[in-house]
mmCIF file of C-alpha atoms in Angstrom:
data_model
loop_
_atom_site.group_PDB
_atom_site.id
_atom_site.type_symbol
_atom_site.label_atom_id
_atom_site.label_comp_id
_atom_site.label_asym_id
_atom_site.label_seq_id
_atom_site.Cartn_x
_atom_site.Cartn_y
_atom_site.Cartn_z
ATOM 1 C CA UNK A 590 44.481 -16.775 11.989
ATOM 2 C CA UNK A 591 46.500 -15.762 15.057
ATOM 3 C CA UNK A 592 49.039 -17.671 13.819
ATOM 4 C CA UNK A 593 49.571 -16.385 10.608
ATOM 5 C CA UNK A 594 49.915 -13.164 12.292
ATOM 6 C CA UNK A 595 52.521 -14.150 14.975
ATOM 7 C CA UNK A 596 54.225 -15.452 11.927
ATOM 8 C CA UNK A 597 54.507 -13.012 9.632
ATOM 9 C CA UNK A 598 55.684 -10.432 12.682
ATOM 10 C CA UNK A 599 58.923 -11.201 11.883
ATOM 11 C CA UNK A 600 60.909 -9.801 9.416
ATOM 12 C CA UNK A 601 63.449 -12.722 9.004
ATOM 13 C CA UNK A 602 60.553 -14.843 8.831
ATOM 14 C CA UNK A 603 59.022 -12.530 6.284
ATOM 15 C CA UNK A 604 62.500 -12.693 3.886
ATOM 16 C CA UNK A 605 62.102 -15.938 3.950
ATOM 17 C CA UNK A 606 58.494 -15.875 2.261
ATOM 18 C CA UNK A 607 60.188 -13.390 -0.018
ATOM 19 C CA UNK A 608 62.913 -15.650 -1.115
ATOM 20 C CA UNK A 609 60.329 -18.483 -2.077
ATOM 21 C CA UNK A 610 57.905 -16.113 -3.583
ATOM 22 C CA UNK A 611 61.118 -15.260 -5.966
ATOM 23 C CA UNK A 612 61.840 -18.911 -5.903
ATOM 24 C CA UNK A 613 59.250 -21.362 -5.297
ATOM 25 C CA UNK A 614 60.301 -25.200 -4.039
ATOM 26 C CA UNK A 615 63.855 -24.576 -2.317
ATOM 27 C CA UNK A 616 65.806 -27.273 -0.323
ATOM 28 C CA UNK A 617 66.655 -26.150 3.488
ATOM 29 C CA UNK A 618 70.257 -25.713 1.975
ATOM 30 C CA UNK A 619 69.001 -23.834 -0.597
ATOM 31 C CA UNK A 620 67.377 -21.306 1.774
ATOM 32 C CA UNK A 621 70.100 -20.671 3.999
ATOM 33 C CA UNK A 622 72.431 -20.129 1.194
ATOM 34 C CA UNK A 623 73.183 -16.173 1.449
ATOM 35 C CA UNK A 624 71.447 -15.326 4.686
ATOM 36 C CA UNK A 625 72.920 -14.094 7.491
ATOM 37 C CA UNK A 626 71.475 -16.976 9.287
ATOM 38 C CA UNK A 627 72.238 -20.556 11.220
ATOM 39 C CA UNK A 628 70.796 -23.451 9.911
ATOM 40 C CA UNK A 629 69.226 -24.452 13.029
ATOM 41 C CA UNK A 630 67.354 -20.591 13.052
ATOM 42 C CA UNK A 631 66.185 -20.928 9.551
ATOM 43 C CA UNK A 632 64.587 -24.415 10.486
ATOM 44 C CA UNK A 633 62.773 -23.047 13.506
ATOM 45 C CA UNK A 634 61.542 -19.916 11.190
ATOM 46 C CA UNK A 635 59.958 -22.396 8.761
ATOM 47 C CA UNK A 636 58.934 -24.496 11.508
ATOM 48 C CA UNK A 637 56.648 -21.556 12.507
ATOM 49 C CA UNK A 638 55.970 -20.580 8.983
ATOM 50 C CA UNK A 639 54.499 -24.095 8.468
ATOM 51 C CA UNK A 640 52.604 -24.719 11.483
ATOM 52 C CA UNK A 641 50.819 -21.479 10.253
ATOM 53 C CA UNK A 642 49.967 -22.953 7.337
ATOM 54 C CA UNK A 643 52.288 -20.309 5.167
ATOM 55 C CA UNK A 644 54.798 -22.553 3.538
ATOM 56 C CA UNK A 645 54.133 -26.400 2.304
ATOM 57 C CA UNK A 646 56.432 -29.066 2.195
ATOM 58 C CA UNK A 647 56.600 -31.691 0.103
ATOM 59 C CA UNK A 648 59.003 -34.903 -0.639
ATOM 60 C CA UNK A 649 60.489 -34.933 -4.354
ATOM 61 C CA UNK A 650 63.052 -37.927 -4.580
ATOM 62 C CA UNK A 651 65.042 -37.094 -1.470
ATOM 63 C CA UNK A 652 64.715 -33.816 -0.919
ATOM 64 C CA UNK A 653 62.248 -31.708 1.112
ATOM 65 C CA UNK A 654 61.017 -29.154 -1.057
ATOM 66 C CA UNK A 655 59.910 -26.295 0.700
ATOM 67 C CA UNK A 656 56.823 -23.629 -1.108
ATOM 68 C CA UNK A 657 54.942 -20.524 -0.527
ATOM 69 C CA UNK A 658 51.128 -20.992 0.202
ATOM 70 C CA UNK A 659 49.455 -17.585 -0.158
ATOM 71 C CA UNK A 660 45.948 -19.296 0.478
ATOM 72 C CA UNK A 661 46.095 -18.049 4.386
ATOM 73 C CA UNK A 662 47.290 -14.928 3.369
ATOM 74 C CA UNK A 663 44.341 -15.047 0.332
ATOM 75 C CA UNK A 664 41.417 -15.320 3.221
ATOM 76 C CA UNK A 665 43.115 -12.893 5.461
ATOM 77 C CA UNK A 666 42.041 -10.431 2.489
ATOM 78 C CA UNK A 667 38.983 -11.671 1.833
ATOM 79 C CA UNK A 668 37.875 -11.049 5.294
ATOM 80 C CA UNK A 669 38.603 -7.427 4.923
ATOM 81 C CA UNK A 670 38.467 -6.454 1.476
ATOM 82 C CA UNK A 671 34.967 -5.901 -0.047
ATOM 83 C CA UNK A 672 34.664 -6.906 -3.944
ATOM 84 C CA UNK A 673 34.412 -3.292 -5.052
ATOM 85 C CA UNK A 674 37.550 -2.579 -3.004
ATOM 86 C CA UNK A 675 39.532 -4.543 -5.358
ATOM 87 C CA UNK A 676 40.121 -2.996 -8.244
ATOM 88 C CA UNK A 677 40.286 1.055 -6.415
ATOM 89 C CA UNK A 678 43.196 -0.676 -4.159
ATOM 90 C CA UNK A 679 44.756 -2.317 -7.031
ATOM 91 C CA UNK A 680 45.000 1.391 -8.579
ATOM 92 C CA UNK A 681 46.434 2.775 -5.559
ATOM 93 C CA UNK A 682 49.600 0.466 -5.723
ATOM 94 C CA UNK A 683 49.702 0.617 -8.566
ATOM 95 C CA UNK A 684 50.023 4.498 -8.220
ATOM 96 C CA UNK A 685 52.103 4.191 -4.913
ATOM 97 C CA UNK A 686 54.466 1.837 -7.527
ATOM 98 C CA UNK A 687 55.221 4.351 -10.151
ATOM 99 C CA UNK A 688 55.343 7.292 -7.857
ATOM 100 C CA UNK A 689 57.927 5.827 -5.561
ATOM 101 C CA UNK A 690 59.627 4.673 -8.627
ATOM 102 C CA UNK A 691 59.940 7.781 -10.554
ATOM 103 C CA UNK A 692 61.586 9.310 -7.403
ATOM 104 C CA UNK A 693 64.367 6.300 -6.456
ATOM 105 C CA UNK B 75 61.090 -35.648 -12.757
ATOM 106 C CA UNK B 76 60.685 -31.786 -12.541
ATOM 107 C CA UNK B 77 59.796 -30.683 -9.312
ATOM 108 C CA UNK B 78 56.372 -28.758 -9.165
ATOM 109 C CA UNK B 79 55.811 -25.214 -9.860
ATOM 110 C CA UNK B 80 53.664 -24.656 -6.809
ATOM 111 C CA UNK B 81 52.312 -26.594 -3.841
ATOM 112 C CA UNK B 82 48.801 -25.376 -2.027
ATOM 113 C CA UNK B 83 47.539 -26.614 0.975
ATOM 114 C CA UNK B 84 44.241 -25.282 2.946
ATOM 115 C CA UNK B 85 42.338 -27.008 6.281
ATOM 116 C CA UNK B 86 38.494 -27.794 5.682
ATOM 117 C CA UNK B 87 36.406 -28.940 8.190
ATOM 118 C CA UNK B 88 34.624 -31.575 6.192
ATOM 119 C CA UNK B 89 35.300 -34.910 5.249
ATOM 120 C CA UNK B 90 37.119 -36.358 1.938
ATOM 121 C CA UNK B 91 33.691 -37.304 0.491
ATOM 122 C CA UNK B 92 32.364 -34.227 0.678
ATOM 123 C CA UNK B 93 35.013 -32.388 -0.223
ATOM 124 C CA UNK B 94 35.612 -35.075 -3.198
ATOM 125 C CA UNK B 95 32.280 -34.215 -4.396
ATOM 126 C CA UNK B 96 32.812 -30.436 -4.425
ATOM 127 C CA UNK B 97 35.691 -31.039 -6.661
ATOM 128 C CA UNK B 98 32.953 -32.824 -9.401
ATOM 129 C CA UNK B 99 29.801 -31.806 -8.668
ATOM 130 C CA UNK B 100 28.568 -28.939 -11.051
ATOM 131 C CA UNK B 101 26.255 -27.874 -8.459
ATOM 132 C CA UNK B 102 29.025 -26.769 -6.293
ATOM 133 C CA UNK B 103 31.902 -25.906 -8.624
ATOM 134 C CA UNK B 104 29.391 -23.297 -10.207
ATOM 135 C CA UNK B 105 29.697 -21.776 -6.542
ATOM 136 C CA UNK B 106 33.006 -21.514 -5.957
ATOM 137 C CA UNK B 107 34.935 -22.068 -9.372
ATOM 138 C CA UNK B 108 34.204 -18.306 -10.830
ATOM 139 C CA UNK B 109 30.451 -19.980 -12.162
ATOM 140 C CA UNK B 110 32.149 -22.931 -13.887
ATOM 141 C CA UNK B 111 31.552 -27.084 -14.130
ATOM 142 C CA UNK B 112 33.791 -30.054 -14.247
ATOM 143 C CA UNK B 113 32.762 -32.086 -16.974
ATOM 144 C CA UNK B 114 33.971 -36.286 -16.866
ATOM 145 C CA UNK B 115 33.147 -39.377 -15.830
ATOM 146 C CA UNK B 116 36.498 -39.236 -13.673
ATOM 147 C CA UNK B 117 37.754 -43.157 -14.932
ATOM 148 C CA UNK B 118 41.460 -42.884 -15.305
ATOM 149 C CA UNK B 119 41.824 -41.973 -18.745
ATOM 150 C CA UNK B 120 39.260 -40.517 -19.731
ATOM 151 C CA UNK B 121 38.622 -36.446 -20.744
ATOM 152 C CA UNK B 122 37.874 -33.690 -18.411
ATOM 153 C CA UNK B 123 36.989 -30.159 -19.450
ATOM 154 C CA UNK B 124 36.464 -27.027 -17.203
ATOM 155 C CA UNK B 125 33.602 -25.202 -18.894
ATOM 156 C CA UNK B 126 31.282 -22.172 -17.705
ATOM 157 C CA UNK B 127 28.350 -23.209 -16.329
ATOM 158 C CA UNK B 128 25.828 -21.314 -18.185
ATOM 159 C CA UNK B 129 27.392 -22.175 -21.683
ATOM 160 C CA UNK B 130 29.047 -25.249 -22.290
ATOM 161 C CA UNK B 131 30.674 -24.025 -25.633
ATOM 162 C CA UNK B 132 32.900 -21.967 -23.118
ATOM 163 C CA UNK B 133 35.627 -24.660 -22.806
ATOM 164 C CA UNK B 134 38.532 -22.964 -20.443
ATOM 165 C CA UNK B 135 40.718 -25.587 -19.905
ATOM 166 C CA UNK B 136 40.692 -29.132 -21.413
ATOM 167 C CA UNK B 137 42.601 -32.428 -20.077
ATOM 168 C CA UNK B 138 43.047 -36.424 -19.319
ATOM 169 C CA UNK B 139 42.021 -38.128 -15.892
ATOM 170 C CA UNK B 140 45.567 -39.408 -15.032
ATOM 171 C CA UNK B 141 44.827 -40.885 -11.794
ATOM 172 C CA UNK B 142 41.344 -41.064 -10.088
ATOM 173 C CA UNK B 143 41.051 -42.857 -6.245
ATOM 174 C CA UNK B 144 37.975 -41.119 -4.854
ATOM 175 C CA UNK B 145 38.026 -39.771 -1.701
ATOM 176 C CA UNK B 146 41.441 -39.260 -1.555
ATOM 177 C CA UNK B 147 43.487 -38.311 -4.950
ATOM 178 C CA UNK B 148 43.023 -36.907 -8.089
ATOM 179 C CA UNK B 149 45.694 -36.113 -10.759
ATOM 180 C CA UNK B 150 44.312 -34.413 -13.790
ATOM 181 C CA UNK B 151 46.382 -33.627 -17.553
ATOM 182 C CA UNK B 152 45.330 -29.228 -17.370
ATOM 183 C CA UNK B 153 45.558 -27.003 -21.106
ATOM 184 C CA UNK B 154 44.311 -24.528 -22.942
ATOM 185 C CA UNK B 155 41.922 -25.957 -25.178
ATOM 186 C CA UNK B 156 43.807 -24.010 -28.417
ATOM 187 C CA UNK B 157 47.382 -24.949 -27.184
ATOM 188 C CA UNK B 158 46.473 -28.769 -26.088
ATOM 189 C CA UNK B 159 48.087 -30.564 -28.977
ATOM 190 C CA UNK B 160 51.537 -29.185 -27.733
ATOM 191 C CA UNK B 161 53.035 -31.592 -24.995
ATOM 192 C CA UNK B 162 54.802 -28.641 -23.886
ATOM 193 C CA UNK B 163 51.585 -26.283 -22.847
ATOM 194 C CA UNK B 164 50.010 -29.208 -20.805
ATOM 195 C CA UNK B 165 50.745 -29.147 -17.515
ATOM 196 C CA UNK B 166 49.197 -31.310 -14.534
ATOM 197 C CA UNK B 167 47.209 -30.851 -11.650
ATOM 198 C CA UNK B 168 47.253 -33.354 -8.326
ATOM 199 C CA UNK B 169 44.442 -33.171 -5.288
ATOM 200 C CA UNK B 170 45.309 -34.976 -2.382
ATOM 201 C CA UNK B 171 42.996 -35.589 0.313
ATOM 202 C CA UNK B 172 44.559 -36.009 3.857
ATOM 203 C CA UNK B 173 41.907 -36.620 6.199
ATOM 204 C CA UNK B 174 42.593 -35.627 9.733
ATOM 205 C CA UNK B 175 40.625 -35.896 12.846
ATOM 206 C CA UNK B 176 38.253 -32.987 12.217
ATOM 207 C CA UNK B 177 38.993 -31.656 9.111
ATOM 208 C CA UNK B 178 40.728 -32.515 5.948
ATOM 209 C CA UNK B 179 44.144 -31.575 4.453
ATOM 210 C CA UNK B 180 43.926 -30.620 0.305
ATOM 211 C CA UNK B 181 47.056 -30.359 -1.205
ATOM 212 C CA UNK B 182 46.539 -28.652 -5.112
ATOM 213 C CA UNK B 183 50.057 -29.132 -6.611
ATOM 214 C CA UNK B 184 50.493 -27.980 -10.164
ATOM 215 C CA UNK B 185 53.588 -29.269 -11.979
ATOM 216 C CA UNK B 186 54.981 -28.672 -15.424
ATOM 217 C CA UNK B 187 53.400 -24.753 -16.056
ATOM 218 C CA UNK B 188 54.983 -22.492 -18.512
ATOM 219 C CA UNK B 189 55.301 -19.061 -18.314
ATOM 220 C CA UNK B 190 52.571 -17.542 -19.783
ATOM 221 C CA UNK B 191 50.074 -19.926 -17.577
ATOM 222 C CA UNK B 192 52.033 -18.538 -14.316
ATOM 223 C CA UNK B 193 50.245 -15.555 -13.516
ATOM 224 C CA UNK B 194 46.307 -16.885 -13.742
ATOM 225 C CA UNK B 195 47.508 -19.774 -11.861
ATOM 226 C CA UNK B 196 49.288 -17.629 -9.105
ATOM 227 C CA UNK B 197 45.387 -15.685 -8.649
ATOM 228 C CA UNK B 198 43.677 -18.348 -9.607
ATOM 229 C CA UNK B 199 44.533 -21.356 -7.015
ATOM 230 C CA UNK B 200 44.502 -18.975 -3.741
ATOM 231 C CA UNK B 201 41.082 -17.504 -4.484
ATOM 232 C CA UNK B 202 39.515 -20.411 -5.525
ATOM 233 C CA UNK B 203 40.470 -22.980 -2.503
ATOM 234 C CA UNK B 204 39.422 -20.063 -0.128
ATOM 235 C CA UNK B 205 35.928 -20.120 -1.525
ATOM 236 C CA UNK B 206 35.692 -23.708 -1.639
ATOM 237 C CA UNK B 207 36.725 -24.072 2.080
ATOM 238 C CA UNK B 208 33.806 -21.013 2.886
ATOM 239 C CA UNK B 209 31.393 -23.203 0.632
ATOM 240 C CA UNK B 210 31.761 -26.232 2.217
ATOM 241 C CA UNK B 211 32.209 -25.023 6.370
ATOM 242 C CA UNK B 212 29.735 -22.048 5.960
ATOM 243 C CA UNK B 213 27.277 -23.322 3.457
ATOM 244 C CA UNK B 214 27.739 -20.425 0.919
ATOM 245 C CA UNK B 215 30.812 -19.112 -0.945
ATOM 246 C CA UNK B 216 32.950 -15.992 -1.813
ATOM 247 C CA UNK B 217 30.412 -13.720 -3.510
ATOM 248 C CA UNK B 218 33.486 -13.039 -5.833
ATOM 249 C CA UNK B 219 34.109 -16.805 -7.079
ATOM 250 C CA UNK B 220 30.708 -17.169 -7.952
ATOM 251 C CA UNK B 221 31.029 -14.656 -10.583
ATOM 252 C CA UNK B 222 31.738 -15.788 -14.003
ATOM 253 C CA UNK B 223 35.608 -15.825 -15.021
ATOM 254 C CA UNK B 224 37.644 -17.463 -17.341
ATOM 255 C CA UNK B 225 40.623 -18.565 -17.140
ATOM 256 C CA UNK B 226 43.307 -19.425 -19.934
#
């Protein structure tokens, strides 16, 4: 669990999670595309994010595909969130959401 | 071929027989898989069906054994039972079993989804592998997967 940790305390690290949750399965190339980046510091970001278990990478044809895996960031929750928890907290963001919405 | 909608991967300390068996034995899904069974003989072309436990009329999700080499890969067809006659609305789902020294690798990839599956199978996957890993190094699982759900 310590690693997931030391690698989501990163923000870069963290935009790149948000570029596969918005686009699962995406070629090194593909990631760098856009991002004020090197190549060689976007492959040592997902080397970290994948030794922690948070992205998966698979072969298709001859490309390395590269995808988000929630499932450490699933357990993290369960540790800490009780089952009745789930649905108040869901209302809360949900709240948080359309509040912070109505005022952008 | 399309590339696969999403790739998950979770570390169990077992081995791939036991986690094999998880995958098919009623006993265990009803544990971890929201109170539900895997119903098949598992030969490579044969039916599967994913049905609640306590009711078998409860069919959630129907499909074909593609691909069945116990302990170590399993590649099932995956539809809703009411939308299974289009080739479009049946997608597939692959376990791999990677054993490693002390624990074993499962890899759940699910290729060829459409959109309206997306959203149970985003919720769905995480929660159940995390129960299923609890289950099998703890002895017991999420108290929340061992609830009855259904899932379309």
């Amino acid at each position: 669990m310590d690693e997931v940790f030391k690698a989501l305390a990163d923000g870069s690290r963290r935009s790149l999670l948000d570029r596969l949750h918005a686009r699962n399965g995406q070629t090194l190339g593909e990631l760098c595309d856009g991002l004020a980046m090197t190549r060689q510091a976007v492959t040592k970001h997902l080397a970290i994010l994948e030794a922690a278990n948070l992205v998966a990478t698979i072969k298709h044809g001859r490309e390395k595909l590269h995808y988000l895996n929630p499932v450490p960031i699933h357990q993290i929750g369960e540790r800490w969130i009780k089952k009745f928890e789930h649905d108040k907290l869901k209302a809360l963001s949900e709240l948080k959401r359309r509040l912070e919405s109505r005022d952008a | 071929m399309r590339k696969p909608d999403f790739v998950y991967v979770i570390y169990i300390q077992t081995t791939p027989e036991k986690l094999w068996n998880a995958l098919i034995d009623p006993e265990m899904t009803k544990e971890y898989w929201w109170r539900h069974r895997n119903r098949s003989d598992w030969k490579p072309g044969s039916a599967w069906s994913h049905e609640n436990y306590d009711d078998s009329s409860k069919v959630d999700i129907i499909g074909t054994v593609i691909e069945s080499d116990p302990p170590r890969r399993l590649v099932l067809t995956w539809a809703n039972p009411a939308k299974a006659s289009d080739p479009s609305k049946v997608s597939r789902v692959t376990f791999d079993l990677h054993p490693l020294e002390h624990e074993v690798r499962l890899t759940v990839t699910h290729d060829e989804t459409y959109p309206e599956m997306l959203s149970s199978i985003s919720t769905g996957w995480p929660a159940v592998l995390s129960s299923l890993k609890t289950m099998l190094e703890t002895g017991s699982a999420m108290p929340m997967a061992r609830e009855s759900r259904s899932l379309k």
